PDB file of C-alpha atoms in Angstrom:
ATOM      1  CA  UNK I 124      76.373  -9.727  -8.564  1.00 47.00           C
ATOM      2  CA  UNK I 125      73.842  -7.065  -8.169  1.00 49.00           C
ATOM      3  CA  UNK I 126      76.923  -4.315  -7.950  1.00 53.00           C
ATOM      4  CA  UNK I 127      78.424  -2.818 -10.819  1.00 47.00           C
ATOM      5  CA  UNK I 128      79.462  -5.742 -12.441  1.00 51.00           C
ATOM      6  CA  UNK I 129      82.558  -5.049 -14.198  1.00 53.00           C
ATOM      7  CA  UNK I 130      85.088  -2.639 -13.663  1.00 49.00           C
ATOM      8  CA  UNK I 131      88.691  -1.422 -15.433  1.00 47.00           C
ATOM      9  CA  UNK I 132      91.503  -0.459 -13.584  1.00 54.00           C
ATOM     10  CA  UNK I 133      92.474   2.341 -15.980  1.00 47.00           C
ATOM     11  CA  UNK I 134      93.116   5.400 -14.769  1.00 54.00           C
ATOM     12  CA  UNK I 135      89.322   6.319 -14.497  1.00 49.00           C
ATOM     13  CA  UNK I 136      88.489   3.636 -12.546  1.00 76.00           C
ATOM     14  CA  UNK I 137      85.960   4.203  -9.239  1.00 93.00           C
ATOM     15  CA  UNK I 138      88.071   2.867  -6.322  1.00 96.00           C
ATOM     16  CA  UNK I 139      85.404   4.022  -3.994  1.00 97.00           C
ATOM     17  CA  UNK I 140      83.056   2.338  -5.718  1.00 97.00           C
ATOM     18  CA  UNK I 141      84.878  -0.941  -6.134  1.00 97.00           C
ATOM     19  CA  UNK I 142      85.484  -0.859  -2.627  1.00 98.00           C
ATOM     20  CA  UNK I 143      82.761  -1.596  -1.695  1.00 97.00           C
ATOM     21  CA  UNK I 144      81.999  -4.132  -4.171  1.00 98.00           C
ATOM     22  CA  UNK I 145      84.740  -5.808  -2.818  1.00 98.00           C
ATOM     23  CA  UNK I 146      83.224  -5.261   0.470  1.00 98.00           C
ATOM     24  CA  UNK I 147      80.640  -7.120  -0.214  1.00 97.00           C
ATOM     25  CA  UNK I 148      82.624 -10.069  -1.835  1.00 98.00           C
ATOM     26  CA  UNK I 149      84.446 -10.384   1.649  1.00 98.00           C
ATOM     27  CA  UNK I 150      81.420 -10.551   3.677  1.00 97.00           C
ATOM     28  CA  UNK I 151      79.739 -13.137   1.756  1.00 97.00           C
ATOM     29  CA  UNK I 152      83.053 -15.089   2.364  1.00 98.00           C
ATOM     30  CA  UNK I 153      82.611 -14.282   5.979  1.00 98.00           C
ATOM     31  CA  UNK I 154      79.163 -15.554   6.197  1.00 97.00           C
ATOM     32  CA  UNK I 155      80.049 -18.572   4.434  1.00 96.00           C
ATOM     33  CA  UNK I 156      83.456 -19.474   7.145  1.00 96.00           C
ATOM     34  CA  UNK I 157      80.624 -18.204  10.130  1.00 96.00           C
ATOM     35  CA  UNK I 158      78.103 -21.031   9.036  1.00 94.00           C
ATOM     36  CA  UNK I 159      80.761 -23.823   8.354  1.00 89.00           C
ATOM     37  CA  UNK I 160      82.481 -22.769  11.598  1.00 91.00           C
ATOM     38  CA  UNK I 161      78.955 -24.409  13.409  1.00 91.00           C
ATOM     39  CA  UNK I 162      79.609 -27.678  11.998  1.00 85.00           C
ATOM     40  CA  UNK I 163      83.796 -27.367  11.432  1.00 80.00           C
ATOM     41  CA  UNK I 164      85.271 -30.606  12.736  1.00 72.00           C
ATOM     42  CA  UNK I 165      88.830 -30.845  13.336  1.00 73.00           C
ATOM     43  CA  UNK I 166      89.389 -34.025  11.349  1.00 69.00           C
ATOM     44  CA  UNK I 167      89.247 -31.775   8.337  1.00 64.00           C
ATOM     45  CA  UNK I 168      92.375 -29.919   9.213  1.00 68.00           C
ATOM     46  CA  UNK I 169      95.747 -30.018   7.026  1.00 64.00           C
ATOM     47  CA  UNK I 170      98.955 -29.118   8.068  1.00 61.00           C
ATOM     48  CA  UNK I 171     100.892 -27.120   5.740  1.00 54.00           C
ATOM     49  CA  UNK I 172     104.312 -26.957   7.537  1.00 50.00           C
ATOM     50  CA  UNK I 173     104.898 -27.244  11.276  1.00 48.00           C
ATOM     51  CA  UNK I 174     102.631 -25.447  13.238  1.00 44.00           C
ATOM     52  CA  UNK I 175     100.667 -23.622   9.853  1.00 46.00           C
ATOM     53  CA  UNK I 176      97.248 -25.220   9.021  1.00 52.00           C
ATOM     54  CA  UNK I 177      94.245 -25.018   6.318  1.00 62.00           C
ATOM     55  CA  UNK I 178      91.190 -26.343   5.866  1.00 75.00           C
ATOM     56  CA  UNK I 179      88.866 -27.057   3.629  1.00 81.00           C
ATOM     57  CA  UNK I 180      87.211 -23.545   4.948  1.00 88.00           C
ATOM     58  CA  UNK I 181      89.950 -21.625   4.160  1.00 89.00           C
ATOM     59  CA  UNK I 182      89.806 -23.032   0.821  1.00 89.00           C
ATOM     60  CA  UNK I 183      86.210 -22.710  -0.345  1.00 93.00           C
ATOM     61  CA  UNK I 184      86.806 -19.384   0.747  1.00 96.00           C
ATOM     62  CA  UNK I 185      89.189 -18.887  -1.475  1.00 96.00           C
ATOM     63  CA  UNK I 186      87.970 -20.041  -4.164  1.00 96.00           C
ATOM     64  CA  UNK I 187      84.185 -17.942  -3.517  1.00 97.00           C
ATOM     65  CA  UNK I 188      86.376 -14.646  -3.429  1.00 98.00           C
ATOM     66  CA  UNK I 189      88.515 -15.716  -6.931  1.00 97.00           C
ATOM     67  CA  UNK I 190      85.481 -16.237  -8.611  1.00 97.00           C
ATOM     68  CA  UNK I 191      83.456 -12.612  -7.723  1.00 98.00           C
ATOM     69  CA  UNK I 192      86.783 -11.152  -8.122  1.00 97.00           C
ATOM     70  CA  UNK I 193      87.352 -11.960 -11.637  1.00 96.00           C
ATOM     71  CA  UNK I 194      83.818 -10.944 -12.420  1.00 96.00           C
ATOM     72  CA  UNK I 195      84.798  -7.680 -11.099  1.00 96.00           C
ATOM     73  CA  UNK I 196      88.126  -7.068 -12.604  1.00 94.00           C
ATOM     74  CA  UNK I 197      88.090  -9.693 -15.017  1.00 93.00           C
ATOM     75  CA  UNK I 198      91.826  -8.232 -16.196  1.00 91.00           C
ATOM     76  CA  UNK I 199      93.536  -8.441 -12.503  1.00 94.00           C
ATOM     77  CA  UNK I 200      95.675 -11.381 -11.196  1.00 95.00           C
ATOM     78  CA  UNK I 201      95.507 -13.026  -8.097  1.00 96.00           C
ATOM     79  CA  UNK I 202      98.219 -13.661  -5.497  1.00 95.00           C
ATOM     80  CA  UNK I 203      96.567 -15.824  -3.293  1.00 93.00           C
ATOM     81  CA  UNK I 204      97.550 -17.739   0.135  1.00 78.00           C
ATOM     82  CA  UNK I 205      96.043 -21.139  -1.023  1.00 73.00           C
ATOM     83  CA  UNK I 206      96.306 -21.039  -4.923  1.00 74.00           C
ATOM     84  CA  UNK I 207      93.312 -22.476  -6.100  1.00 68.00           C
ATOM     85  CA  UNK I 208      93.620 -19.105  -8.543  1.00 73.00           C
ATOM     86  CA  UNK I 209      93.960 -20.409 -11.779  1.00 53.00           C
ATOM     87  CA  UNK I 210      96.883 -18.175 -12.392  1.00 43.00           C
ATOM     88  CA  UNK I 211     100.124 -19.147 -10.610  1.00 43.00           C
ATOM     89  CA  UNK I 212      99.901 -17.881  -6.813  1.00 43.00           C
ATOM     90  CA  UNK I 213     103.570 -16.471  -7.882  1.00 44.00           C
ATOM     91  CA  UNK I 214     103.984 -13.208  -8.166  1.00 43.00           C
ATOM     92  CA  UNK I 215     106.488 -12.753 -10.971  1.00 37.00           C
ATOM     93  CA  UNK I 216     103.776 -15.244 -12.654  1.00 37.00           C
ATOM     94  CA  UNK I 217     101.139 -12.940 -11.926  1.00 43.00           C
ATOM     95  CA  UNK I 218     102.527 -10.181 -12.985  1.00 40.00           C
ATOM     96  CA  UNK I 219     103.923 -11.446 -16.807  1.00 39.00           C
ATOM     97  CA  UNK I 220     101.508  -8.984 -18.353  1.00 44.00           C
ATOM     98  CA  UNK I 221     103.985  -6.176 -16.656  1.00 57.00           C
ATOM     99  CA  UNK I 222     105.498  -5.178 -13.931  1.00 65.00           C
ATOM    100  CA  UNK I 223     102.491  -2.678 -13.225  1.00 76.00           C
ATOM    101  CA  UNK I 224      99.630  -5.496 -13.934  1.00 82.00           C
ATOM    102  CA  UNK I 225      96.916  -4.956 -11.469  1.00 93.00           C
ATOM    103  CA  UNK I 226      96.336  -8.080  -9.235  1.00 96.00           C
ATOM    104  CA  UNK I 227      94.180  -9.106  -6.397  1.00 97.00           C
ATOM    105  CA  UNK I 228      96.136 -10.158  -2.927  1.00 98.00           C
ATOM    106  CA  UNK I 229      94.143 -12.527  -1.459  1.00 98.00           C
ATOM    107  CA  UNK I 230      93.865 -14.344   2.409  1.00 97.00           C
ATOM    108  CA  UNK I 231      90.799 -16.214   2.479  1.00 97.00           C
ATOM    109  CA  UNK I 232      90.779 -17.294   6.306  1.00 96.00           C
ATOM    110  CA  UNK I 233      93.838 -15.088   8.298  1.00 96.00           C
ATOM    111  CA  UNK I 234      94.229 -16.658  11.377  1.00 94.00           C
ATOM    112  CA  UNK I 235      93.178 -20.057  10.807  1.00 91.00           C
ATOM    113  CA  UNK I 236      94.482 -21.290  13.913  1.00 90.00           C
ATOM    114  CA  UNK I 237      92.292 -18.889  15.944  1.00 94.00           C
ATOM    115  CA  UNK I 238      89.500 -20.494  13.652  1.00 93.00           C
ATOM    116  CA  UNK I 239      90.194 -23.685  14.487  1.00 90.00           C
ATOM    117  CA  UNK I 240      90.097 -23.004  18.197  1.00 90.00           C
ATOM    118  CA  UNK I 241      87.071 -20.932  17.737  1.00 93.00           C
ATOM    119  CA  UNK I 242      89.132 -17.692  18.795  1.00 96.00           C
ATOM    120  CA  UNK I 243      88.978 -14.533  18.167  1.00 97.00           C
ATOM    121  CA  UNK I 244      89.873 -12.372  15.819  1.00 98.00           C
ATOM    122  CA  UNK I 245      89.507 -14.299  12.241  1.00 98.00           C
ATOM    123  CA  UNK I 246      89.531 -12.656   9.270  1.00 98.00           C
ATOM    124  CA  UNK I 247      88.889 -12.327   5.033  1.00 98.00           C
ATOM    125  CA  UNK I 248      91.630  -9.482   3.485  1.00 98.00           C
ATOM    126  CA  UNK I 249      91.511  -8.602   0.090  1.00 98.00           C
ATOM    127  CA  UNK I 250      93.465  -6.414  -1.859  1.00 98.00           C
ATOM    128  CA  UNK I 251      94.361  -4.572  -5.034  1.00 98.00           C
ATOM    129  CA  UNK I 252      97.978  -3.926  -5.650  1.00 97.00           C
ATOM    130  CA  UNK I 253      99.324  -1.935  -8.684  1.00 95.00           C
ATOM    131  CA  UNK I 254     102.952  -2.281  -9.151  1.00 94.00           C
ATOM    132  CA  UNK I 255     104.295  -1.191  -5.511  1.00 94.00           C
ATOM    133  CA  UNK I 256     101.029   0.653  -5.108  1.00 96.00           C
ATOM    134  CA  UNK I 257      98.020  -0.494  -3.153  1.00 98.00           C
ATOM    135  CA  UNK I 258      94.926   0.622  -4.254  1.00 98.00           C
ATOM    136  CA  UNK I 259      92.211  -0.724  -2.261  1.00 98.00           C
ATOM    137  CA  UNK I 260      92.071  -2.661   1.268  1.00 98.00           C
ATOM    138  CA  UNK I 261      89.452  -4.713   2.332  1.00 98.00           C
ATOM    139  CA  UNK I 262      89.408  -6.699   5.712  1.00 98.00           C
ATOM    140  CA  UNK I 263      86.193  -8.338   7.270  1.00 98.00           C
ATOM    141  CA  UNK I 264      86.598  -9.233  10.611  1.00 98.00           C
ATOM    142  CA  UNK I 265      84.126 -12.575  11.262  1.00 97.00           C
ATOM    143  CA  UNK I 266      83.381 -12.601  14.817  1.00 97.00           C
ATOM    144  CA  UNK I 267      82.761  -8.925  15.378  1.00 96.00           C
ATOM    145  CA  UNK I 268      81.213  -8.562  11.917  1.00 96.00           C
ATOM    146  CA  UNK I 269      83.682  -5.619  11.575  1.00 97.00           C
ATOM    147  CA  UNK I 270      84.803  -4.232   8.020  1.00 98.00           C
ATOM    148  CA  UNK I 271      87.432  -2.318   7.724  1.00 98.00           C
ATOM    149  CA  UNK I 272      88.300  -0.352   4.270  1.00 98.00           C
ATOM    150  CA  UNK I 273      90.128   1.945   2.334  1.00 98.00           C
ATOM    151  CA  UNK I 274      91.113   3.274  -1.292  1.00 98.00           C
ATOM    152  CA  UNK I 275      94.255   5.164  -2.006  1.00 97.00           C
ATOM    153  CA  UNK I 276      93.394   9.050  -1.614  1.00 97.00           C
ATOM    154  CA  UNK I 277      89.640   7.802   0.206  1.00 98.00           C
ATOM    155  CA  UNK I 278      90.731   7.340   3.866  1.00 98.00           C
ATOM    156  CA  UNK I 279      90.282   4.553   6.096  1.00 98.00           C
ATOM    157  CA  UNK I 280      86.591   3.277   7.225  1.00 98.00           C
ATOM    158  CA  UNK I 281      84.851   1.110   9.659  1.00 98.00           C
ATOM    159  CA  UNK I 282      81.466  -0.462   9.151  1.00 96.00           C
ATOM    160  CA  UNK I 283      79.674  -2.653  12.110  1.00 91.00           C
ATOM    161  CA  UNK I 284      76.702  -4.386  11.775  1.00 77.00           C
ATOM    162  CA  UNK I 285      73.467  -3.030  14.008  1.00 63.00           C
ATOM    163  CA  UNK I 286      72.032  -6.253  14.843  1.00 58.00           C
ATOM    164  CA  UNK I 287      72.425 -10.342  14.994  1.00 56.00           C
ATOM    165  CA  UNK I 288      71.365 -10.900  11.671  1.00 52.00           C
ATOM    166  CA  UNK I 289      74.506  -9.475  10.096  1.00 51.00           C
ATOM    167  CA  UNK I 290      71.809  -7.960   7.221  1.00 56.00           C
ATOM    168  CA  UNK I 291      71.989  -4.061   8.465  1.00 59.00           C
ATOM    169  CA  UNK I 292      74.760  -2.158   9.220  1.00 65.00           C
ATOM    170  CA  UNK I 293      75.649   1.248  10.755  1.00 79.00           C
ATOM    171  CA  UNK I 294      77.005   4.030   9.204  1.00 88.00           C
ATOM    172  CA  UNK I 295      80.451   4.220   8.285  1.00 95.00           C
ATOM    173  CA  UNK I 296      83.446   5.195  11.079  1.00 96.00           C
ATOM    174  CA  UNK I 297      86.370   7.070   9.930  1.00 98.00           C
ATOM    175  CA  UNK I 298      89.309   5.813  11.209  1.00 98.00           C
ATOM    176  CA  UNK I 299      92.397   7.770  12.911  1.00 98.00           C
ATOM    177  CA  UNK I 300      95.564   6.087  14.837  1.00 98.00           C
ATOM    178  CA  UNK I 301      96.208   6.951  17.692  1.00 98.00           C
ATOM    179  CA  UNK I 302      98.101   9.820  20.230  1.00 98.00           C
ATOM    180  CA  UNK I 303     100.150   7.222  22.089  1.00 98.00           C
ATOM    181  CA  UNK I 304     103.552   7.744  22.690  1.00 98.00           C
ATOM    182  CA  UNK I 305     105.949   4.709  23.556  1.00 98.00           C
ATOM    183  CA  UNK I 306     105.789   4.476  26.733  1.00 98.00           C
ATOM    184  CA  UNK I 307     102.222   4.401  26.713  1.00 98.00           C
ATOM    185  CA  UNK I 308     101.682   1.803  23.710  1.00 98.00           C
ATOM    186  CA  UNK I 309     100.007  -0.967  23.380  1.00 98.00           C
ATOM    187  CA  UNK I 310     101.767  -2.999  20.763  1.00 98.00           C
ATOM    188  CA  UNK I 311     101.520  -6.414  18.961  1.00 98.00           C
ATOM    189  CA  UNK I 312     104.076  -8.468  18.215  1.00 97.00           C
ATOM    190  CA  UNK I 313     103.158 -11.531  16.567  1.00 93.00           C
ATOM    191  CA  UNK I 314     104.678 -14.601  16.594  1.00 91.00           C
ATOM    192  CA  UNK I 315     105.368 -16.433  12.991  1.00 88.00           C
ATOM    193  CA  UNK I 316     105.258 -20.123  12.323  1.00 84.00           C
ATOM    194  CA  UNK I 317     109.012 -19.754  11.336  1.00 87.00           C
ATOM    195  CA  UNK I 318     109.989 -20.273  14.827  1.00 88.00           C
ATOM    196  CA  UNK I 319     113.355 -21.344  14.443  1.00 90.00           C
ATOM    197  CA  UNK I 320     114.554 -18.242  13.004  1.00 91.00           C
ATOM    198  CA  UNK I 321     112.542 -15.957  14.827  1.00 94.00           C
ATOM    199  CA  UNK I 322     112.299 -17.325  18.150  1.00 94.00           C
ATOM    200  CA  UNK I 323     116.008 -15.685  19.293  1.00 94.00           C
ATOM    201  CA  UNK I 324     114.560 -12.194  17.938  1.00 95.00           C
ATOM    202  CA  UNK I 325     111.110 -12.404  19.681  1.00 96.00           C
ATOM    203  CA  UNK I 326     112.926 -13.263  22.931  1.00 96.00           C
ATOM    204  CA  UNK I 327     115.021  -9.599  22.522  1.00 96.00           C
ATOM    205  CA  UNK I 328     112.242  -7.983  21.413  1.00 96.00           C
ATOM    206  CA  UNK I 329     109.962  -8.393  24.215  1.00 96.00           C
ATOM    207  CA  UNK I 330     113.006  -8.412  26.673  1.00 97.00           C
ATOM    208  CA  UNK I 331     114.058  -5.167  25.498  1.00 97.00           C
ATOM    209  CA  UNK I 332     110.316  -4.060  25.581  1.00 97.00           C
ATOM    210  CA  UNK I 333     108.082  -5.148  28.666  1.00 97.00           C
ATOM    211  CA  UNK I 334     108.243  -2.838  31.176  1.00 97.00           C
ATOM    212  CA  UNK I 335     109.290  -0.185  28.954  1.00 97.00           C
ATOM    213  CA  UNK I 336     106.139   0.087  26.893  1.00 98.00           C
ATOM    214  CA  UNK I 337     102.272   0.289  27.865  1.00 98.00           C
ATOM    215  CA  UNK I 338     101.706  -3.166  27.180  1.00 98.00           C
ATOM    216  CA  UNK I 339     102.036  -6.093  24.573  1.00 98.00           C
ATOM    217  CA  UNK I 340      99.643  -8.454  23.313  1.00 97.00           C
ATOM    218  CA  UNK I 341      99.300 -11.308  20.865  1.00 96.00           C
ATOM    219  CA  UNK I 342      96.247 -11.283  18.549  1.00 96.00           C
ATOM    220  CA  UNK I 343      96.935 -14.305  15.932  1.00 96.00           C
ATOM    221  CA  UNK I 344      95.530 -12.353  12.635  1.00 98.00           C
ATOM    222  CA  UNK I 345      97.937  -9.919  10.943  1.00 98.00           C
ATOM    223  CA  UNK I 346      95.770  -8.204   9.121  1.00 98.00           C
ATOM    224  CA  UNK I 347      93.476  -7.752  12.462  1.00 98.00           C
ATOM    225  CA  UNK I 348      96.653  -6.633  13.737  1.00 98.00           C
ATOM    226  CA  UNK I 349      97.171  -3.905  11.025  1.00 98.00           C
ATOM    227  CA  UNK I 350      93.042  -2.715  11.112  1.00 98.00           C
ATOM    228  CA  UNK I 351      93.735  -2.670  15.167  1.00 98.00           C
ATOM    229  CA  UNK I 352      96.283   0.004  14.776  1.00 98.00           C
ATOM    230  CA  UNK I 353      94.337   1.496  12.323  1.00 98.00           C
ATOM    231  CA  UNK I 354      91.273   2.307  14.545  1.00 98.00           C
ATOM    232  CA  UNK I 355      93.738   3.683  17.258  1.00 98.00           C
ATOM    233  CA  UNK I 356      93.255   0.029  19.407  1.00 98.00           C
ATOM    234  CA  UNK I 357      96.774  -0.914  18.571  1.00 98.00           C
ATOM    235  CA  UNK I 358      99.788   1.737  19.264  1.00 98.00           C
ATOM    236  CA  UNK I 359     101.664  -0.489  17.132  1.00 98.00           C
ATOM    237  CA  UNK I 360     102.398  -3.835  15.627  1.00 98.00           C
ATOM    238  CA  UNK I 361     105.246  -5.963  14.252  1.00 98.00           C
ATOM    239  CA  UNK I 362     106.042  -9.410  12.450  1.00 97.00           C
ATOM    240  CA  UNK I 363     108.500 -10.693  10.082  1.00 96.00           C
ATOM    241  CA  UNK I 364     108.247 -14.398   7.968  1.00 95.00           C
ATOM    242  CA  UNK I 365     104.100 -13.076   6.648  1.00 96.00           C
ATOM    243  CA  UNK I 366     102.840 -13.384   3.131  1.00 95.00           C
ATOM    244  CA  UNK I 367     102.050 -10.457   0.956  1.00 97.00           C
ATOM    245  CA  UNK I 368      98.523 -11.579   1.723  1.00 97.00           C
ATOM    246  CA  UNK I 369      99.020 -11.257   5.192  1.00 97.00           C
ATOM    247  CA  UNK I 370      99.564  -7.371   5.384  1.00 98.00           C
ATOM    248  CA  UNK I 371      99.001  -5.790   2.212  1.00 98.00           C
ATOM    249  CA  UNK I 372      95.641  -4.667   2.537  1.00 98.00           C
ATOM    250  CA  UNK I 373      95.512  -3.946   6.657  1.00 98.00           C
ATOM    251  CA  UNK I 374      98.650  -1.492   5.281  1.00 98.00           C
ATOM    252  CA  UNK I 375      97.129   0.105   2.963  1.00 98.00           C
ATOM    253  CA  UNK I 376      93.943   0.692   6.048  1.00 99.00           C
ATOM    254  CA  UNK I 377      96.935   1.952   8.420  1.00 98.00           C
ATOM    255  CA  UNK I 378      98.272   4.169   5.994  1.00 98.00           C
ATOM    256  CA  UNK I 379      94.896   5.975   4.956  1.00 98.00           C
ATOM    257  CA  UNK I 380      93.987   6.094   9.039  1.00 98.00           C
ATOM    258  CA  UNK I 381      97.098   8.513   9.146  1.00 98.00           C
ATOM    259  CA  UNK I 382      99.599   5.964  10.506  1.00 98.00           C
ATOM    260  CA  UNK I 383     103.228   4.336   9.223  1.00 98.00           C
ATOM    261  CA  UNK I 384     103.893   1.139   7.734  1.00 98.00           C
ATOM    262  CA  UNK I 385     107.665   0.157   6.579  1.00 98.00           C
ATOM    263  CA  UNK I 386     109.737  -3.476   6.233  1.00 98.00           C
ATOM    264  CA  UNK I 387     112.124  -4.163   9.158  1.00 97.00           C
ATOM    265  CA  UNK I 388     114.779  -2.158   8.084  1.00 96.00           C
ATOM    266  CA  UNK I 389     112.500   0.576   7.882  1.00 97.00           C
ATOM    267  CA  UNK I 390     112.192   1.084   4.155  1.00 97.00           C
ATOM    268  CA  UNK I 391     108.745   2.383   3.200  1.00 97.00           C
ATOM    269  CA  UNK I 392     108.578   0.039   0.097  1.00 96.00           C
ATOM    270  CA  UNK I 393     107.594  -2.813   1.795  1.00 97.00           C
ATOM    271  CA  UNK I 394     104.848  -4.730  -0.681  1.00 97.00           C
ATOM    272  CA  UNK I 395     106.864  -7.060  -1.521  1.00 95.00           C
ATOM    273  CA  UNK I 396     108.945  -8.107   1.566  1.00 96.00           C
ATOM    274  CA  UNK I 397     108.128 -10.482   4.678  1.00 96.00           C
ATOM    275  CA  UNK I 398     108.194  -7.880   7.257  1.00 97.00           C
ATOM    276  CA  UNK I 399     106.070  -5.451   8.745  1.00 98.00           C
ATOM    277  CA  UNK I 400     105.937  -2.828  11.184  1.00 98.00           C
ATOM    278  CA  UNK I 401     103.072  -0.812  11.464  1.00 98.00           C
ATOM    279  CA  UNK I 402     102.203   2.103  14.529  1.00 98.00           C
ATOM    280  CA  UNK I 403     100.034   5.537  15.077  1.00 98.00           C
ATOM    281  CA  UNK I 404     103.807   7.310  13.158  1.00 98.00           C
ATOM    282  CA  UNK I 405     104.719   8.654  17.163  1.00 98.00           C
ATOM    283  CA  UNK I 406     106.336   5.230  18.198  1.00 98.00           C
ATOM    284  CA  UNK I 407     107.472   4.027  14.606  1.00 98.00           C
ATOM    285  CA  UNK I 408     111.396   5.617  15.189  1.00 98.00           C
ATOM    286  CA  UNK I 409     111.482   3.681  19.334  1.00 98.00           C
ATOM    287  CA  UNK I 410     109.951   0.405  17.811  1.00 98.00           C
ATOM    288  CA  UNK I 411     112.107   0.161  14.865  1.00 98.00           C
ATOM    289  CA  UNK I 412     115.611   1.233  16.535  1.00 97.00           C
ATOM    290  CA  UNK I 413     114.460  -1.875  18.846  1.00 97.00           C
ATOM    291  CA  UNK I 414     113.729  -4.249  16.186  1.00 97.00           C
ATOM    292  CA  UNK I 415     116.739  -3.621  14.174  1.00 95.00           C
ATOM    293  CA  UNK I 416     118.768  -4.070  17.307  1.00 94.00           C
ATOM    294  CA  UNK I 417     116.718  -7.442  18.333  1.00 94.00           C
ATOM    295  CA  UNK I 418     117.295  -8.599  14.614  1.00 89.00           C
ATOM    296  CA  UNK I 419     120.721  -7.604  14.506  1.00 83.00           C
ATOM    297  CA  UNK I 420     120.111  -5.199  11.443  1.00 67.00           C
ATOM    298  CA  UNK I 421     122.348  -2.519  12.537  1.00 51.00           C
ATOM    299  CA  UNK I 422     125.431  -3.986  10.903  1.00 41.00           C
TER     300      UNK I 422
END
């Protein structure tokens, strides 16, 4: 690894500067899913449960980021979406050094399924969570060769590439949500492969919100999702039944960008729940009133 090699997580450590080391880590893992996406046949899928897939993509990614992560932090745990961590994928396993033991949040491949279908948006997230506290956010974007970042106190970023050769890239964007109020948002709401509990609250949801709002839309990566609303693309976005890996570094992006990011019952201590709703701050009161109502919360 040609950047700093190792670094602590004590109180003097360089979040800036491992940020972008970690940067780096996800686009290597994002040039590594683009070339095996040319010759990705579908025989190699697995089904997890119904409807949620991985591949053998998802897990050499995996396995590239574990092993340029612990080079970097070599003192950090991983939660991870596939496990091939050496330490339990667990989180009360990860964090038996303490409660406040820095680990590494890992989705190798978010949105598989768009993968599969050659869809876009696909995505790498990293992240480094401290306790309750995120520290950094990392998520590189595949198809667009997109990375968006951010480090607690730092602000959020966006860095594009300049040309087809994914080698240069542009100078850094800072990001800002965005001005929208409700009935001018676009919003995501995603739907999670735990259908049979979520299916009757979708159907309120978007009942008691088309027509009412800008727009909705459907994007297949939560942590996409989260970097949307982030660069003011997204109003706002919701989902329930997602792993910590799912949203915890796209949260940490929204946050820094200026925007909100609480659990379904609106709680602002949400890192380590299944829910997350996410929006510019303007339509975070309208869209969680509706949720909690949709998921019968109110009681």
């Amino acid at each position: 690894m040609n950047n700093d090699k190792i670094l602590t997580i004590e109180q003097t450590i360089d979040l800036e500067k491992c940020t972008q080391a970690v940067c780096d880590i996800a686009r290597r893992a994002g040039s590594y899913i683009r070339e095996e996406r040319k010759k990705f046949s579908l025989e190699r899928v697995e089904r997890k449960h119904a409807h949620d897939y991985v591949s053998y993509v998802d897990k050499g990614s995996e396995r590239l980021i574990v092993s340029a992560l612990r080079e970097l932090l070599p003192e950090a745990g991983f939660i991870t979406e596939e496990g091939t961590a050496a330490q339990s994928d667990s989180p009360s396993a990860v964090r038996s050094a303490g409660p406040d033991a820095p680990c590494w949040v890992v989705d190798p491949l978010d949105g598989t399924t768009n993968f599969i279908h050659q869809y876009a948006p696909y995505a790498v997230s990293i992240a480094l969570l401290k306790g309750r506290e995120i520290l950094i956010g990392v998520v590189y974007e595949i198809c667009a060769d997109e990375c968006f970042y951010a480090w607690q106190g730092g602000g959020a970023w966006l860095q594009q590439s300049m040309g087809k050769d994914y080698k240069q890239s542009s100078r850094p964007i800072g990001l800002h949500v965005s001005g929208q109020k409700i009935q001018d948002a676009l919003l995501c709401l995603q739907l999670p492969y735990n259908s049979d509990a979520y299916k009757p609250v979708i159907k309120r949801l978007i009942d008691a919100l088309y027509g009412r709002v800008g727009s909705i839309r459907m994007c297949g990566s939560a942590a996409m999702a989260l970097c949307y609303v982030a660069a003011g693309r997204l109003d706002g976005y919701a989902e329930q039944y997602i792993g910590q890996w799912d949203y915890m570094a796209g949260s940490l992006i929204v946050q820094q960008a200026g925007g909100m990011v609480t659990d379904y019952l609106g709680s602002v201590d949400f890192t380590q729940g299944n829910s997350v709703v996410a929006t510019n701050g303007i339509v975070q009161h309208d869209l969680l009133t509706t949720i909690k109502s949709a998921a019968d919360l109110e009681r």
